[in-house]
Short mmCIF file of C-alpha atoms and ligand atoms in Angstrom, two decimals:
data_model
loop_
_atom_site.label_atom_id
_atom_site.label_comp_id
_atom_site.label_asym_id
_atom_site.label_seq_id
_atom_site.Cartn_x
_atom_site.Cartn_y
_atom_site.Cartn_z
CA UNK J 280 4.62 -6.40 -18.39
CA UNK J 281 3.34 -2.15 -17.43
CA UNK J 282 0.81 -2.17 -19.97
CA UNK J 283 0.21 -5.72 -19.33
CA UNK J 284 -1.12 -5.31 -15.59
CA UNK J 285 -2.68 -2.46 -17.32
CA UNK J 286 -4.99 -4.15 -19.63
CA UNK J 287 -5.52 -7.29 -16.39
CA UNK J 288 -6.71 -4.78 -14.63
CA UNK J 289 -10.67 -4.90 -13.68
CA UNK J 290 -12.65 -1.58 -13.42
CA UNK J 291 -16.21 -2.26 -11.82
CA UNK J 292 -18.63 1.23 -11.96
CA UNK J 293 -20.75 1.12 -8.70
CA UNK J 294 -18.60 -0.32 -6.31
CA UNK J 295 -18.97 -0.03 -3.62
CA UNK J 296 -20.82 2.22 -3.86
CA UNK J 297 -22.34 4.80 -6.27
CA UNK J 298 -20.16 6.65 -7.83
CA UNK J 299 -17.37 5.05 -7.04
CA UNK J 300 -15.14 2.81 -9.99
CA UNK J 301 -12.82 0.65 -8.27
CA UNK J 302 -10.06 -1.12 -9.20
CA UNK J 303 -10.58 -4.79 -9.20
CA UNK J 304 -6.68 -6.70 -9.46
CA UNK J 305 -7.46 -9.80 -8.81
CA UNK J 306 -6.77 -10.81 -12.24
CA UNK J 307 -3.32 -10.14 -11.48
CA UNK J 308 -3.53 -11.84 -8.69
CA UNK J 309 -4.77 -15.39 -10.84
CA UNK J 310 -1.76 -14.44 -12.74
CA UNK J 311 1.92 -16.41 -12.22
CA UNK J 312 2.73 -14.65 -14.93
CA UNK J 313 1.11 -10.87 -13.99
CA UNK J 314 2.19 -11.40 -10.57
CA UNK J 315 4.90 -12.08 -10.94
CA UNK J 316 5.46 -9.31 -13.21
CA UNK J 317 3.84 -6.72 -10.41
CA UNK J 318 5.73 -7.96 -7.38
CA UNK J 319 8.89 -7.23 -9.82
CA UNK J 320 8.03 -4.01 -10.69
CA UNK J 321 7.07 -2.61 -6.56
CA UNK J 322 10.71 -3.93 -6.08
CA UNK J 323 12.53 -2.00 -8.90
CA UNK J 324 10.61 0.93 -6.88
CA UNK J 325 12.66 0.57 -3.55
CA UNK J 326 15.80 1.48 -6.15
CA UNK J 327 18.11 -1.09 -5.54
CA UNK J 328 18.41 0.55 -1.73
CA UNK J 329 18.70 -1.74 0.90
CA UNK J 330 14.97 -2.52 2.61
CA UNK J 331 14.84 -3.89 6.42
CA UNK J 332 11.44 -4.35 6.24
CA UNK J 333 8.24 -4.08 3.46
CA UNK J 334 5.01 -2.74 5.84
CA UNK J 335 1.85 -3.58 3.87
CA UNK J 336 -1.91 -1.46 4.25
CA UNK J 337 -4.74 -4.13 4.79
CA UNK J 338 -5.83 -6.00 3.28
CA UNK J 339 -4.85 -6.49 -0.35
CA UNK J 340 -2.17 -4.40 0.48
CA UNK J 341 -0.64 -7.37 1.87
CA UNK J 342 -1.25 -9.04 -0.61
CA UNK J 343 1.99 -7.77 -2.55
CA UNK J 344 3.53 -6.57 0.55
CA UNK J 345 4.39 -10.11 1.40
CA UNK J 346 5.54 -11.37 -1.61
CA UNK J 347 7.63 -8.51 -2.17
CA UNK J 348 9.80 -8.03 1.27
CA UNK J 349 10.06 -12.12 0.76
CA UNK J 350 12.14 -11.61 -3.16
CA UNK J 351 14.05 -8.49 -1.48
CA UNK J 352 14.90 -10.71 2.66
CA UNK J 353 13.08 -8.27 4.25
CA UNK J 354 10.70 -9.00 7.84
CA UNK J 355 7.40 -8.15 6.64
CA UNK J 356 5.65 -6.15 9.07
CA UNK J 357 1.11 -5.22 9.09
CA UNK J 358 -0.35 -1.44 9.64
CA UNK J 359 -4.27 -2.89 10.17
CA UNK J 360 -7.15 -1.03 11.07
CA UNK J 361 -7.64 -0.49 14.12
CA UNK J 362 -9.15 -3.70 16.61
CA UNK J 363 -7.20 -5.97 14.57
CA UNK J 364 -3.91 -6.59 15.72
CA UNK J 365 -3.23 -8.65 19.15
CA UNK J 366 0.00 -7.16 21.15
CA UNK J 367 0.07 -2.89 22.32
CA UNK J 368 -0.53 -0.57 19.10
CA UNK J 369 -0.07 2.98 17.96
CA UNK J 370 -2.97 4.19 16.20
CA UNK J 371 -4.07 6.80 13.73
CA UNK J 372 -6.40 8.88 12.49
CA UNK J 373 -7.28 9.47 8.73
CA UNK J 374 -10.57 11.47 7.37
CA UNK J 375 -13.17 9.24 4.72
CA UNK J 376 -15.89 11.02 3.22
CA UNK J 377 -18.38 10.72 6.74
CA UNK J 378 -16.01 10.36 9.28
CA UNK J 379 -12.67 9.00 9.60
CA UNK J 380 -10.91 5.73 10.46
CA UNK J 381 -8.52 4.05 12.39
CA UNK J 382 -5.39 2.29 11.14
CA UNK J 383 -2.10 0.94 14.28
CA UNK J 384 0.69 -0.92 13.86
CA UNK J 385 2.90 -2.54 17.09
CA UNK J 386 4.23 -0.47 18.28
CA UNK J 387 7.62 -2.60 18.36
CA UNK J 388 6.69 -3.86 15.13
CA UNK J 389 9.89 -1.41 13.09
CA UNK J 390 12.81 0.19 15.86
CA UNK J 391 13.94 3.32 15.01
CA UNK J 392 16.09 3.68 12.45
CA UNK J 393 15.23 0.32 10.30
CA UNK J 394 14.80 0.94 6.54
CA UNK J 395 11.13 0.83 5.63
CA UNK J 396 9.18 0.10 1.84
CA UNK J 397 5.96 0.52 2.85
CA UNK J 398 3.66 -1.04 -0.52
CA UNK J 399 -0.39 -0.52 -1.02
CA UNK J 400 -2.18 -2.08 -3.47
CA UNK J 401 -3.25 1.12 -4.69
CA UNK J 402 -3.12 4.99 -4.08
CA UNK J 403 -6.48 7.46 -4.05
CA UNK J 404 -6.87 10.50 -1.93
CA UNK J 405 -3.97 9.41 0.28
CA UNK J 406 -5.68 9.31 3.72
CA UNK J 407 -4.30 5.63 3.98
CA UNK J 408 -1.24 6.10 3.67
CA UNK J 409 -1.27 8.89 4.86
CA UNK J 410 -1.25 7.50 8.52
CA UNK J 411 0.77 4.40 8.56
CA UNK J 412 2.87 7.07 7.15
CA UNK J 413 3.10 9.19 10.99
CA UNK J 414 2.66 5.60 12.78
CA UNK J 415 6.34 4.93 11.60
CA UNK J 416 7.49 8.32 11.22
CA UNK J 417 6.13 8.37 15.01
CA UNK J 418 8.24 4.56 15.84
CA UNK J 419 12.09 6.54 13.57
CA UNK J 420 11.58 4.58 10.94
CA UNK J 421 13.62 6.56 8.21
CA UNK J 422 10.48 5.36 4.68
CA UNK J 423 13.05 3.59 1.45
CA UNK J 424 10.47 4.63 -0.65
CA UNK J 425 6.19 4.29 -0.97
CA UNK J 426 4.69 1.80 -3.99
CA UNK J 427 2.23 1.60 -5.41
CA UNK J 428 0.98 -1.03 -8.07
CA UNK J 429 -1.82 2.20 -9.32
CA UNK J 430 -1.91 5.65 -8.29
CA UNK J 431 -5.13 6.97 -9.54
CA UNK J 432 -3.04 10.75 -10.26
CA UNK J 433 -6.50 12.77 -10.35
CA UNK J 434 -7.24 12.69 -6.49
CA UNK J 435 -3.73 13.88 -5.95
CA UNK J 436 -3.06 11.57 -2.69
CA UNK J 437 0.86 12.25 -3.18
CA UNK J 438 0.18 15.67 -2.08
CA UNK J 439 -0.24 13.93 1.95
CA UNK J 440 2.04 12.42 1.58
CA UNK J 441 6.11 12.83 1.33
CA UNK J 442 5.74 13.12 -2.81
CA UNK J 443 9.87 11.64 -3.58
CA UNK J 444 9.32 9.29 -1.54
CA UNK J 445 5.54 8.28 -3.63
CA UNK J 446 6.66 5.67 -6.86
CA UNK J 447 3.73 3.71 -8.52
CA UNK J 448 4.28 0.95 -11.33
CA UNK J 449 0.92 2.57 -12.75
CA UNK J 450 -1.04 5.53 -13.32
CA UNK J 451 -4.41 6.93 -14.06
P1 AMP U 686 -7.19 6.93 0.24
O1 AMP U 686 -7.06 6.31 1.02
O2 AMP U 686 -7.88 7.28 -0.93
O3 AMP U 686 -4.96 6.40 -0.72
O4 AMP U 686 -7.76 4.81 -0.84
C1 AMP U 686 -6.87 3.57 -0.40
C2 AMP U 686 -7.09 2.66 -0.25
O5 AMP U 686 -8.67 2.19 -0.76
C3 AMP U 686 -5.89 1.48 -0.79
O6 AMP U 686 -5.91 0.32 0.18
C4 AMP U 686 -6.67 0.42 -1.88
O7 AMP U 686 -7.25 -0.13 -2.05
C5 AMP U 686 -8.72 1.87 -1.35
N1 AMP U 686 -9.01 1.88 -3.10
C6 AMP U 686 -9.75 3.62 -2.88
N2 AMP U 686 -9.67 3.45 -3.86
C7 AMP U 686 -10.38 2.64 -4.42
C8 AMP U 686 -10.68 2.26 -6.19
N3 AMP U 686 -10.87 3.36 -6.85
N4 AMP U 686 -10.74 0.74 -5.77
C9 AMP U 686 -9.72 -0.07 -5.36
N5 AMP U 686 -9.22 0.40 -4.42
C10 AMP U 686 -10.02 2.01 -3.86
#
């Protein structure tokens, strides 16, 4: 299944800007067997550990995290770009190539000690997931694993994360 997933991912050169090779996961989403296979493998990254909530990162992370949560019988919590969540939020900033971005989580989305699986589609520089980890640490969460469908290993994003917790299905 891992190789079938790898073969389905489409490299789009120059999107969203010059010099970036965008990993397009929509061919996986559009194929029932591949989508289910991707969710199977992401669920395995939890290693059978108890998970209270799956936290997904805006926006492609939501697609995978919500399906994983349903499969594990866990809740789902969104981490969103600033200004999208309606209730009181905690925020964390992270560096982009130029300037910074901010992500938010509802202040009551996770209770201290809850066991969290953090999911996103892709780990690049680690800034986004690093900010999500900061938010979860701030709420007293216990992070079980930080799971990605794709890890761009050459960007060393896991160095910005508790790397023993990082579990990726596909490495480039
Ligand atoms: P980063 O914060 O650099 O680890 O970037 C991770 C976030 O940006 C993820 O939410 C990805 O969806 C997105 N992303 C970054 N680089 C790519 C890429 N080459 N292809 C697809 N998505 C990307």
